């Protein structure tokens, strides 16, 4: 009676593992993942079949397609805003900052911040790639360490808007070099 009033569905004692990836066995309800979209509130395939499918090539391709879809990206963005997502990001940052590369980047960014704060460097109002003919700058101005994070280049930065900094970093990750097609087309070396 209470389940009917609250809209909850009682977990079935036994349920058949069906669907494209199902094994066909009758299993207890605890052997299935929860799915609010189903009448039984459980997935059609058991946990073991779902895991097996996720490890297969077809399953990996389906997961990749989902992650690239607008729905998958929105779900991922929601997860990063949860406590679990924030804790995951904090753990990753702590591990990365403990590496020699992470520590060097942190010191370079700190040196740049202190130089701007003390007035030894002046942070411009506009992105270095801004032009009136093509004004697509977005976001705050950031210092991009285009020569790397070695100690002698800590204060050698290009001042870019967040959008252009992101584009440059993406191009750099693809090529793994410091020469970027974004800057080659924009005329900035």
PDB file of N, CA, C and O in Angstrom, residues 100-180:
ATOM      1  N   UNK A 100      57.210  16.793 -10.526  1.00  0.00           N
ATOM      2  CA  UNK A 100      58.153  17.874 -10.842  1.00  0.00           C
ATOM      3  C   UNK A 100      57.589  18.875 -11.858  1.00  0.00           C
ATOM      4  O   UNK A 100      57.765  20.081 -11.711  1.00  0.00           O
ATOM      5  N   UNK A 101      56.889  18.366 -12.878  1.00  0.00           N
ATOM      6  CA  UNK A 101      56.308  19.259 -13.895  1.00  0.00           C
ATOM      7  C   UNK A 101      55.251  20.171 -13.279  1.00  0.00           C
ATOM      8  O   UNK A 101      55.215  21.377 -13.542  1.00  0.00           O
ATOM      9  N   UNK A 102      54.370  19.603 -12.431  1.00  0.00           N
ATOM     10  CA  UNK A 102      53.329  20.391 -11.792  1.00  0.00           C
ATOM     11  C   UNK A 102      53.903  21.437 -10.853  1.00  0.00           C
ATOM     12  O   UNK A 102      53.439  22.578 -10.797  1.00  0.00           O
ATOM     13  N   UNK A 103      54.950  21.067 -10.107  1.00  0.00           N
ATOM     14  CA  UNK A 103      55.577  22.012  -9.182  1.00  0.00           C
ATOM     15  C   UNK A 103      56.229  23.159  -9.948  1.00  0.00           C
ATOM     16  O   UNK A 103      56.150  24.323  -9.534  1.00  0.00           O
ATOM     17  N   UNK A 104      56.856  22.846 -11.079  1.00  0.00           N
ATOM     18  CA  UNK A 104      57.507  23.887 -11.883  1.00  0.00           C
ATOM     19  C   UNK A 104      56.469  24.863 -12.445  1.00  0.00           C
ATOM     20  O   UNK A 104      56.675  26.079 -12.417  1.00  0.00           O
ATOM     21  N   UNK A 105      55.352  24.351 -12.924  1.00  0.00           N
ATOM     22  CA  UNK A 105      54.284  25.227 -13.435  1.00  0.00           C
ATOM     23  C   UNK A 105      53.724  26.100 -12.318  1.00  0.00           C
ATOM     24  O   UNK A 105      53.462  27.290 -12.511  1.00  0.00           O
ATOM     25  N   UNK A 106      53.533  25.498 -11.150  1.00  0.00           N
ATOM     26  CA  UNK A 106      52.994  26.256 -10.020  1.00  0.00           C
ATOM     27  C   UNK A 106      53.935  27.395  -9.631  1.00  0.00           C
ATOM     28  O   UNK A 106      53.504  28.520  -9.375  1.00  0.00           O
ATOM     29  N   UNK A 107      55.258  27.122  -9.612  1.00  0.00           N
ATOM     30  CA  UNK A 107      56.225  28.177  -9.272  1.00  0.00           C
ATOM     31  C   UNK A 107      56.235  29.277 -10.333  1.00  0.00           C
ATOM     32  O   UNK A 107      56.312  30.468 -10.003  1.00  0.00           O
ATOM     33  N   UNK A 108      56.141  28.900 -11.608  1.00  0.00           N
ATOM     34  CA  UNK A 108      56.141  29.897 -12.680  1.00  0.00           C
ATOM     35  C   UNK A 108      54.904  30.793 -12.586  1.00  0.00           C
ATOM     36  O   UNK A 108      55.002  32.013 -12.723  1.00  0.00           O
ATOM     37  N   UNK A 109      53.760  30.182 -12.345  1.00  0.00           N
ATOM     38  CA  UNK A 109      52.526  30.973 -12.229  1.00  0.00           C
ATOM     39  C   UNK A 109      52.567  31.882 -11.017  1.00  0.00           C
ATOM     40  O   UNK A 109      52.096  33.022 -11.055  1.00  0.00           O
ATOM     41  N   UNK A 110      53.143  31.380  -9.911  1.00  0.00           N
ATOM     42  CA  UNK A 110      53.270  32.206  -8.707  1.00  0.00           C
ATOM     43  C   UNK A 110      54.189  33.391  -8.923  1.00  0.00           C
ATOM     44  O   UNK A 110      53.903  34.505  -8.486  1.00  0.00           O
ATOM     45  N   UNK A 111      55.312  33.167  -9.634  1.00  0.00           N
ATOM     46  CA  UNK A 111      56.245  34.251  -9.932  1.00  0.00           C
ATOM     47  C   UNK A 111      55.564  35.309 -10.804  1.00  0.00           C
ATOM     48  O   UNK A 111      55.725  36.514 -10.573  1.00  0.00           O
ATOM     49  N   UNK A 112      54.799  34.885 -11.796  1.00  0.00           N
ATOM     50  CA  UNK A 112      54.095  35.827 -12.662  1.00  0.00           C
ATOM     51  C   UNK A 112      53.062  36.617 -11.864  1.00  0.00           C
ATOM     52  O   UNK A 112      52.968  37.841 -12.002  1.00  0.00           O
ATOM     53  N   UNK A 113      52.320  35.947 -11.004  1.00  0.00           N
ATOM     54  CA  UNK A 113      51.324  36.628 -10.174  1.00  0.00           C
ATOM     55  C   UNK A 113      51.986  37.688  -9.302  1.00  0.00           C
ATOM     56  O   UNK A 113      51.518  38.820  -9.214  1.00  0.00           O
ATOM     57  N   UNK A 114      53.108  37.320  -8.660  1.00  0.00           N
ATOM     58  CA  UNK A 114      53.787  38.278  -7.782  1.00  0.00           C
ATOM     59  C   UNK A 114      54.353  39.462  -8.572  1.00  0.00           C
ATOM     60  O   UNK A 114      54.318  40.601  -8.100  1.00  0.00           O
ATOM     61  N   UNK A 115      54.862  39.209  -9.771  1.00  0.00           N
ATOM     62  CA  UNK A 115      55.414  40.290 -10.592  1.00  0.00           C
ATOM     63  C   UNK A 115      54.312  41.284 -10.970  1.00  0.00           C
ATOM     64  O   UNK A 115      54.524  42.505 -10.932  1.00  0.00           O
ATOM     65  N   UNK A 116      53.135  40.779 -11.329  1.00  0.00           N
ATOM     66  CA  UNK A 116      52.016  41.665 -11.680  1.00  0.00           C
ATOM     67  C   UNK A 116      51.528  42.387 -10.429  1.00  0.00           C
ATOM     68  O   UNK A 116      51.285  43.602 -10.457  1.00  0.00           O
ATOM     69  N   UNK A 117      51.421  41.667  -9.326  1.00  0.00           N
ATOM     70  CA  UNK A 117      50.913  42.243  -8.080  1.00  0.00           C
ATOM     71  C   UNK A 117      51.827  43.359  -7.563  1.00  0.00           C
ATOM     72  O   UNK A 117      51.348  44.374  -7.046  1.00  0.00           O
ATOM     73  N   UNK A 118      53.146  43.184  -7.720  1.00  0.00           N
ATOM     74  CA  UNK A 118      54.099  44.190  -7.229  1.00  0.00           C
ATOM     75  C   UNK A 118      54.372  45.282  -8.244  1.00  0.00           C
ATOM     76  O   UNK A 118      55.122  46.212  -7.964  1.00  0.00           O
ATOM     77  N   UNK A 119      53.808  45.167  -9.452  1.00  0.00           N
ATOM     78  CA  UNK A 119      53.967  46.211 -10.451  1.00  0.00           C
ATOM     79  C   UNK A 119      55.191  46.072 -11.347  1.00  0.00           C
ATOM     80  O   UNK A 119      55.500  46.977 -12.116  1.00  0.00           O
ATOM     81  N   UNK A 120      55.921  44.960 -11.256  1.00  0.00           N
ATOM     82  CA  UNK A 120      57.086  44.756 -12.127  1.00  0.00           C
ATOM     83  C   UNK A 120      56.668  44.406 -13.550  1.00  0.00           C
ATOM     84  O   UNK A 120      57.430  44.594 -14.486  1.00  0.00           O
ATOM     85  N   UNK A 121      55.464  43.873 -13.716  1.00  0.00           N
ATOM     86  CA  UNK A 121      54.882  43.593 -15.028  1.00  0.00           C
ATOM     87  C   UNK A 121      53.503  44.209 -15.067  1.00  0.00           C
ATOM     88  O   UNK A 121      52.812  44.265 -14.052  1.00  0.00           O
ATOM     89  N   UNK A 122      53.109  44.657 -16.236  1.00  0.00           N
ATOM     90  CA  UNK A 122      51.791  45.258 -16.387  1.00  0.00           C
ATOM     91  C   UNK A 122      50.925  44.321 -17.218  1.00  0.00           C
ATOM     92  O   UNK A 122      51.300  43.936 -18.329  1.00  0.00           O
ATOM     93  N   UNK A 123      49.804  43.971 -16.665  1.00  0.00           N
ATOM     94  CA  UNK A 123      48.862  43.098 -17.366  1.00  0.00           C
ATOM     95  C   UNK A 123      48.007  43.983 -18.275  1.00  0.00           C
ATOM     96  O   UNK A 123      47.353  44.917 -17.808  1.00  0.00           O
ATOM     97  N   UNK A 124      48.013  43.716 -19.587  1.00  0.00           N
ATOM     98  CA  UNK A 124      47.248  44.582 -20.491  1.00  0.00           C
ATOM     99  C   UNK A 124      45.738  44.376 -20.344  1.00  0.00           C
ATOM    100  O   UNK A 124      45.287  43.387 -19.766  1.00  0.00           O
ATOM    101  N   UNK A 125      45.000  45.308 -20.897  1.00  0.00           N
ATOM    102  CA  UNK A 125      43.541  45.245 -20.848  1.00  0.00           C
ATOM    103  C   UNK A 125      42.975  44.327 -21.924  1.00  0.00           C
ATOM    104  O   UNK A 125      41.866  43.850 -21.804  1.00  0.00           O
ATOM    105  N   UNK A 126      43.760  44.134 -23.022  1.00  0.00           N
ATOM    106  CA  UNK A 126      43.274  43.350 -24.154  1.00  0.00           C
ATOM    107  C   UNK A 126      44.183  42.178 -24.451  1.00  0.00           C
ATOM    108  O   UNK A 126      45.372  42.203 -24.186  1.00  0.00           O
ATOM    109  N   UNK A 127      43.596  41.189 -25.084  1.00  0.00           N
ATOM    110  CA  UNK A 127      44.312  40.017 -25.580  1.00  0.00           C
ATOM    111  C   UNK A 127      45.286  40.452 -26.675  1.00  0.00           C
ATOM    112  O   UNK A 127      44.984  41.353 -27.461  1.00  0.00           O
ATOM    113  N   UNK A 128      46.454  39.825 -26.758  1.00  0.00           N
ATOM    114  CA  UNK A 128      47.424  40.172 -27.793  1.00  0.00           C
ATOM    115  C   UNK A 128      46.933  39.782 -29.180  1.00  0.00           C
ATOM    116  O   UNK A 128      47.453  40.278 -30.179  1.00  0.00           O
ATOM    117  N   UNK A 129      45.956  38.905 -29.284  1.00  0.00           N
ATOM    118  CA  UNK A 129      45.430  38.500 -30.586  1.00  0.00           C
ATOM    119  C   UNK A 129      44.215  39.303 -31.011  1.00  0.00           C
ATOM    120  O   UNK A 129      43.651  39.046 -32.068  1.00  0.00           O
ATOM    121  N   UNK A 130      43.816  40.277 -30.202  1.00  0.00           N
ATOM    122  CA  UNK A 130      42.652  41.078 -30.541  1.00  0.00           C
ATOM    123  C   UNK A 130      42.931  41.941 -31.762  1.00  0.00           C
ATOM    124  O   UNK A 130      43.998  42.533 -31.898  1.00  0.00           O
ATOM    125  N   UNK A 131      41.953  42.004 -32.652  1.00  0.00           N
ATOM    126  CA  UNK A 131      42.020  42.962 -33.751  1.00  0.00           C
ATOM    127  C   UNK A 131      40.599  43.425 -34.031  1.00  0.00           C
ATOM    128  O   UNK A 131      39.664  42.626 -33.963  1.00  0.00           O
ATOM    129  N   UNK A 132      40.411  44.707 -34.346  1.00  0.00           N
ATOM    130  CA  UNK A 132      39.048  45.211 -34.602  1.00  0.00           C
ATOM    131  C   UNK A 132      38.368  44.480 -35.764  1.00  0.00           C
ATOM    132  O   UNK A 132      37.146  44.347 -35.791  1.00  0.00           O
ATOM    133  N   UNK A 133      39.162  43.970 -36.716  1.00  0.00           N
ATOM    134  CA  UNK A 133      38.579  43.267 -37.853  1.00  0.00           C
ATOM    135  C   UNK A 133      38.054  41.884 -37.452  1.00  0.00           C
ATOM    136  O   UNK A 133      37.172  41.335 -38.109  1.00  0.00           O
ATOM    137  N   UNK A 134      38.589  41.324 -36.374  1.00  0.00           N
ATOM    138  CA  UNK A 134      38.205  39.970 -35.965  1.00  0.00           C
ATOM    139  C   UNK A 134      38.108  39.896 -34.444  1.00  0.00           C
ATOM    140  O   UNK A 134      38.882  39.220 -33.794  1.00  0.00           O
ATOM    141  N   UNK A 135      37.154  40.620 -33.851  1.00  0.00           N
ATOM    142  CA  UNK A 135      37.079  40.714 -32.384  1.00  0.00           C
ATOM    143  C   UNK A 135      36.329  39.539 -31.749  1.00  0.00           C
ATOM    144  O   UNK A 135      35.154  39.633 -31.446  1.00  0.00           O
ATOM    145  N   UNK A 136      37.008  38.417 -31.528  1.00  0.00           N
ATOM    146  CA  UNK A 136      36.336  37.276 -30.909  1.00  0.00           C
ATOM    147  C   UNK A 136      36.930  36.932 -29.551  1.00  0.00           C
ATOM    148  O   UNK A 136      36.828  35.807 -29.111  1.00  0.00           O
ATOM    149  N   UNK A 137      37.558  37.848 -28.905  1.00  0.00           N
ATOM    150  CA  UNK A 137      38.154  37.578 -27.600  1.00  0.00           C
ATOM    151  C   UNK A 137      37.046  37.387 -26.558  1.00  0.00           C
ATOM    152  O   UNK A 137      36.062  38.119 -26.547  1.00  0.00           O
ATOM    153  N   UNK A 138      37.253  36.382 -25.695  1.00  0.00           N
ATOM    154  CA  UNK A 138      36.263  36.074 -24.667  1.00  0.00           C
ATOM    155  C   UNK A 138      36.979  35.748 -23.365  1.00  0.00           C
ATOM    156  O   UNK A 138      37.966  35.040 -23.361  1.00  0.00           O
ATOM    157  N   UNK A 139      36.460  36.256 -22.267  1.00  0.00           N
ATOM    158  CA  UNK A 139      36.992  35.897 -20.956  1.00  0.00           C
ATOM    159  C   UNK A 139      38.093  36.812 -20.477  1.00  0.00           C
ATOM    160  O   UNK A 139      38.508  37.757 -21.142  1.00  0.00           O
ATOM    161  N   UNK A 140      38.598  36.482 -19.291  1.00  0.00           N
ATOM    162  CA  UNK A 140      39.625  37.299 -18.659  1.00  0.00           C
ATOM    163  C   UNK A 140      40.966  37.140 -19.379  1.00  0.00           C
ATOM    164  O   UNK A 140      41.186  36.187 -20.107  1.00  0.00           O
ATOM    165  N   UNK A 141      41.874  38.068 -19.122  1.00  0.00           N
ATOM    166  CA  UNK A 141      43.207  38.029 -19.721  1.00  0.00           C
ATOM    167  C   UNK A 141      44.102  37.138 -18.852  1.00  0.00           C
ATOM    168  O   UNK A 141      44.134  37.284 -17.629  1.00  0.00           O
ATOM    169  N   UNK A 142      44.814  36.207 -19.506  1.00  0.00           N
ATOM    170  CA  UNK A 142      45.674  35.260 -18.803  1.00  0.00           C
ATOM    171  C   UNK A 142      47.067  35.289 -19.407  1.00  0.00           C
ATOM    172  O   UNK A 142      47.223  35.555 -20.592  1.00  0.00           O
ATOM    173  N   UNK A 143      48.057  34.996 -18.602  1.00  0.00           N
ATOM    174  CA  UNK A 143      49.431  34.924 -19.097  1.00  0.00           C
ATOM    175  C   UNK A 143      49.728  33.526 -19.605  1.00  0.00           C
ATOM    176  O   UNK A 143      49.628  32.559 -18.866  1.00  0.00           O
ATOM    177  N   UNK A 144      50.092  33.416 -20.887  1.00  0.00           N
ATOM    178  CA  UNK A 144      50.411  32.112 -21.477  1.00  0.00           C
ATOM    179  C   UNK A 144      51.926  31.963 -21.562  1.00  0.00           C
ATOM    180  O   UNK A 144      52.601  32.762 -22.205  1.00  0.00           O
ATOM    181  N   UNK A 145      52.479  30.947 -20.932  1.00  0.00           N
ATOM    182  CA  UNK A 145      53.925  30.686 -20.952  1.00  0.00           C
ATOM    183  C   UNK A 145      54.263  29.968 -22.261  1.00  0.00           C
ATOM    184  O   UNK A 145      54.414  28.754 -22.298  1.00  0.00           O
ATOM    185  N   UNK A 146      54.375  30.727 -23.337  1.00  0.00           N
ATOM    186  CA  UNK A 146      54.552  30.155 -24.674  1.00  0.00           C
ATOM    187  C   UNK A 146      55.939  29.543 -24.882  1.00  0.00           C
ATOM    188  O   UNK A 146      56.118  28.723 -25.771  1.00  0.00           O
ATOM    189  N   UNK A 147      56.914  29.896 -24.069  1.00  0.00           N
ATOM    190  CA  UNK A 147      58.263  29.333 -24.198  1.00  0.00           C
ATOM    191  C   UNK A 147      58.505  28.180 -23.235  1.00  0.00           C
ATOM    192  O   UNK A 147      59.591  27.622 -23.194  1.00  0.00           O
ATOM    193  N   UNK A 148      57.495  27.852 -22.450  1.00  0.00           N
ATOM    194  CA  UNK A 148      57.631  26.761 -21.496  1.00  0.00           C
ATOM    195  C   UNK A 148      57.738  27.281 -20.073  1.00  0.00           C
ATOM    196  O   UNK A 148      57.653  28.482 -19.818  1.00  0.00           O
ATOM    197  N   UNK A 149      57.951  26.368 -19.153  1.00  0.00           N
ATOM    198  CA  UNK A 149      57.963  26.709 -17.727  1.00  0.00           C
ATOM    199  C   UNK A 149      59.356  26.639 -17.112  1.00  0.00           C
ATOM    200  O   UNK A 149      59.485  26.562 -15.906  1.00  0.00           O
ATOM    201  N   UNK A 150      60.404  26.682 -17.941  1.00  0.00           N
ATOM    202  CA  UNK A 150      61.757  26.718 -17.405  1.00  0.00           C
ATOM    203  C   UNK A 150      61.955  28.023 -16.647  1.00  0.00           C
ATOM    204  O   UNK A 150      61.343  29.050 -16.962  1.00  0.00           O
ATOM    205  N   UNK A 151      62.863  28.006 -15.671  1.00  0.00           N
ATOM    206  CA  UNK A 151      63.048  29.169 -14.801  1.00  0.00           C
ATOM    207  C   UNK A 151      63.354  30.452 -15.575  1.00  0.00           C
ATOM    208  O   UNK A 151      62.856  31.527 -15.246  1.00  0.00           O
ATOM    209  N   UNK A 152      64.161  30.349 -16.635  1.00  0.00           N
ATOM    210  CA  UNK A 152      64.520  31.557 -17.394  1.00  0.00           C
ATOM    211  C   UNK A 152      63.339  32.134 -18.174  1.00  0.00           C
ATOM    212  O   UNK A 152      63.396  33.264 -18.645  1.00  0.00           O
ATOM    213  N   UNK A 153      62.230  31.381 -18.310  1.00  0.00           N
ATOM    214  CA  UNK A 153      61.071  31.862 -19.071  1.00  0.00           C
ATOM    215  C   UNK A 153      59.849  32.116 -18.188  1.00  0.00           C
ATOM    216  O   UNK A 153      58.747  32.268 -18.697  1.00  0.00           O
ATOM    217  N   UNK A 154      60.038  32.163 -16.884  1.00  0.00           N
ATOM    218  CA  UNK A 154      58.902  32.335 -15.994  1.00  0.00           C
ATOM    219  C   UNK A 154      58.117  33.617 -16.268  1.00  0.00           C
ATOM    220  O   UNK A 154      56.909  33.652 -16.112  1.00  0.00           O
ATOM    221  N   UNK A 155      58.793  34.679 -16.668  1.00  0.00           N
ATOM    222  CA  UNK A 155      58.097  35.944 -16.909  1.00  0.00           C
ATOM    223  C   UNK A 155      57.922  36.246 -18.396  1.00  0.00           C
ATOM    224  O   UNK A 155      57.471  37.336 -18.751  1.00  0.00           O
ATOM    225  N   UNK A 156      58.280  35.295 -19.264  1.00  0.00           N
ATOM    226  CA  UNK A 156      58.062  35.459 -20.702  1.00  0.00           C
ATOM    227  C   UNK A 156      56.678  34.907 -21.029  1.00  0.00           C
ATOM    228  O   UNK A 156      56.496  33.696 -21.195  1.00  0.00           O
ATOM    229  N   UNK A 157      55.699  35.793 -21.104  1.00  0.00           N
ATOM    230  CA  UNK A 157      54.327  35.341 -21.342  1.00  0.00           C
ATOM    231  C   UNK A 157      53.698  36.140 -22.474  1.00  0.00           C
ATOM    232  O   UNK A 157      54.124  37.260 -22.781  1.00  0.00           O
ATOM    233  N   UNK A 158      52.694  35.539 -23.094  1.00  0.00           N
ATOM    234  CA  UNK A 158      51.817  36.248 -24.014  1.00  0.00           C
ATOM    235  C   UNK A 158      50.509  36.445 -23.268  1.00  0.00           C
ATOM    236  O   UNK A 158      49.989  35.507 -22.657  1.00  0.00           O
ATOM    237  N   UNK A 159      49.973  37.640 -23.324  1.00  0.00           N
ATOM    238  CA  UNK A 159      48.730  37.933 -22.622  1.00  0.00           C
ATOM    239  C   UNK A 159      47.574  37.629 -23.559  1.00  0.00           C
ATOM    240  O   UNK A 159      47.370  38.316 -24.548  1.00  0.00           O
ATOM    241  N   UNK A 160      46.817  36.586 -23.236  1.00  0.00           N
ATOM    242  CA  UNK A 160      45.726  36.129 -24.087  1.00  0.00           C
ATOM    243  C   UNK A 160      44.425  36.087 -23.300  1.00  0.00           C
ATOM    244  O   UNK A 160      44.433  35.870 -22.090  1.00  0.00           O
ATOM    245  N   UNK A 161      43.323  36.247 -24.028  1.00  0.00           N
ATOM    246  CA  UNK A 161      42.020  36.045 -23.389  1.00  0.00           C
ATOM    247  C   UNK A 161      41.862  34.546 -23.134  1.00  0.00           C
ATOM    248  O   UNK A 161      42.585  33.724 -23.701  1.00  0.00           O
ATOM    249  N   UNK A 162      40.931  34.207 -22.295  1.00  0.00           N
ATOM    250  CA  UNK A 162      40.731  32.793 -21.941  1.00  0.00           C
ATOM    251  C   UNK A 162      40.456  31.947 -23.191  1.00  0.00           C
ATOM    252  O   UNK A 162      40.957  30.839 -23.326  1.00  0.00           O
ATOM    253  N   UNK A 163      39.672  32.477 -24.124  1.00  0.00           N
ATOM    254  CA  UNK A 163      39.306  31.745 -25.340  1.00  0.00           C
ATOM    255  C   UNK A 163      40.538  31.427 -26.186  1.00  0.00           C
ATOM    256  O   UNK A 163      40.743  30.286 -26.592  1.00  0.00           O
ATOM    257  N   UNK A 164      41.371  32.430 -26.465  1.00  0.00           N
ATOM    258  CA  UNK A 164      42.569  32.185 -27.272  1.00  0.00           C
ATOM    259  C   UNK A 164      43.580  31.303 -26.536  1.00  0.00           C
ATOM    260  O   UNK A 164      44.279  30.497 -27.152  1.00  0.00           O
ATOM    261  N   UNK A 165      43.671  31.449 -25.212  1.00  0.00           N
ATOM    262  CA  UNK A 165      44.564  30.599 -24.426  1.00  0.00           C
ATOM    263  C   UNK A 165      44.121  29.138 -24.547  1.00  0.00           C
ATOM    264  O   UNK A 165      44.941  28.238 -24.748  1.00  0.00           O
ATOM    265  N   UNK A 166      42.813  28.917 -24.458  1.00  0.00           N
ATOM    266  CA  UNK A 166      42.266  27.562 -24.596  1.00  0.00           C
ATOM    267  C   UNK A 166      42.577  26.996 -25.981  1.00  0.00           C
ATOM    268  O   UNK A 166      43.019  25.855 -26.115  1.00  0.00           O
ATOM    269  N   UNK A 167      42.344  27.800 -27.040  1.00  0.00           N
ATOM    270  CA  UNK A 167      42.626  27.330 -28.405  1.00  0.00           C
ATOM    271  C   UNK A 167      44.097  26.968 -28.570  1.00  0.00           C
ATOM    272  O   UNK A 167      44.437  25.946 -29.171  1.00  0.00           O
ATOM    273  N   UNK A 168      44.974  27.799 -28.040  1.00  0.00           N
ATOM    274  CA  UNK A 168      46.405  27.531 -28.163  1.00  0.00           C
ATOM    275  C   UNK A 168      46.783  26.251 -27.433  1.00  0.00           C
ATOM    276  O   UNK A 168      47.526  25.416 -27.952  1.00  0.00           O
ATOM    277  N   UNK A 169      46.276  26.078 -26.226  1.00  0.00           N
ATOM    278  CA  UNK A 169      46.601  24.878 -25.455  1.00  0.00           C
ATOM    279  C   UNK A 169      46.078  23.608 -26.122  1.00  0.00           C
ATOM    280  O   UNK A 169      46.752  22.583 -26.129  1.00  0.00           O
ATOM    281  N   UNK A 170      44.884  23.692 -26.725  1.00  0.00           N
ATOM    282  CA  UNK A 170      44.347  22.516 -27.429  1.00  0.00           C
ATOM    283  C   UNK A 170      45.209  22.172 -28.638  1.00  0.00           C
ATOM    284  O   UNK A 170      45.520  21.006 -28.890  1.00  0.00           O
ATOM    285  N   UNK A 171      45.627  23.181 -29.397  1.00  0.00           N
ATOM    286  CA  UNK A 171      46.485  22.937 -30.561  1.00  0.00           C
ATOM    287  C   UNK A 171      47.828  22.374 -30.114  1.00  0.00           C
ATOM    288  O   UNK A 171      48.384  21.472 -30.742  1.00  0.00           O
ATOM    289  N   UNK A 172      48.342  22.879 -28.995  1.00  0.00           N
ATOM    290  CA  UNK A 172      49.621  22.413 -28.466  1.00  0.00           C
ATOM    291  C   UNK A 172      49.533  20.971 -28.006  1.00  0.00           C
ATOM    292  O   UNK A 172      50.448  20.182 -28.214  1.00  0.00           O
ATOM    293  N   UNK A 173      48.411  20.600 -27.386  1.00  0.00           N
ATOM    294  CA  UNK A 173      48.255  19.212 -26.944  1.00  0.00           C
ATOM    295  C   UNK A 173      48.181  18.256 -28.126  1.00  0.00           C
ATOM    296  O   UNK A 173      48.639  17.134 -28.039  1.00  0.00           O
ATOM    297  N   UNK A 174      47.568  18.735 -29.223  1.00  0.00           N
ATOM    298  CA  UNK A 174      47.481  17.870 -30.403  1.00  0.00           C
ATOM    299  C   UNK A 174      48.849  17.653 -31.033  1.00  0.00           C
ATOM    300  O   UNK A 174      49.179  16.579 -31.491  1.00  0.00           O
ATOM    301  N   UNK A 175      49.659  18.688 -31.075  1.00  0.00           N
ATOM    302  CA  UNK A 175      50.954  18.582 -31.747  1.00  0.00           C
ATOM    303  C   UNK A 175      52.097  18.294 -30.792  1.00  0.00           C
ATOM    304  O   UNK A 175      53.166  17.878 -31.210  1.00  0.00           O
ATOM    305  N   UNK A 176      51.889  18.573 -29.487  1.00  0.00           N
ATOM    306  CA  UNK A 176      52.932  18.392 -28.467  1.00  0.00           C
ATOM    307  C   UNK A 176      54.197  19.183 -28.775  1.00  0.00           C
ATOM    308  O   UNK A 176      55.309  18.745 -28.507  1.00  0.00           O
ATOM    309  N   UNK A 177      54.023  20.357 -29.395  1.00  0.00           N
ATOM    310  CA  UNK A 177      55.138  21.270 -29.626  1.00  0.00           C
ATOM    311  C   UNK A 177      54.702  22.644 -29.160  1.00  0.00           C
ATOM    312  O   UNK A 177      53.530  22.882 -28.896  1.00  0.00           O
ATOM    313  N   UNK A 178      55.645  23.589 -29.123  1.00  0.00           N
ATOM    314  CA  UNK A 178      55.289  24.953 -28.726  1.00  0.00           C
ATOM    315  C   UNK A 178      54.887  25.809 -29.909  1.00  0.00           C
ATOM    316  O   UNK A 178      54.476  26.937 -29.747  1.00  0.00           O
ATOM    317  N   UNK A 179      54.996  25.307 -31.146  1.00  0.00           N
ATOM    318  CA  UNK A 179      54.527  26.049 -32.310  1.00  0.00           C
ATOM    319  C   UNK A 179      53.048  25.717 -32.514  1.00  0.00           C
ATOM    320  O   UNK A 179      52.670  24.572 -32.545  1.00  0.00           O
ATOM    321  N   UNK A 180      52.219  26.705 -32.628  1.00  0.00           N
ATOM    322  CA  UNK A 180      50.793  26.485 -32.720  1.00  0.00           C
ATOM    323  C   UNK A 180      50.232  27.067 -34.007  1.00  0.00           C
ATOM    324  O   UNK A 180      50.552  28.176 -34.382  1.00  0.00           O
TER     325      UNK A 180
END
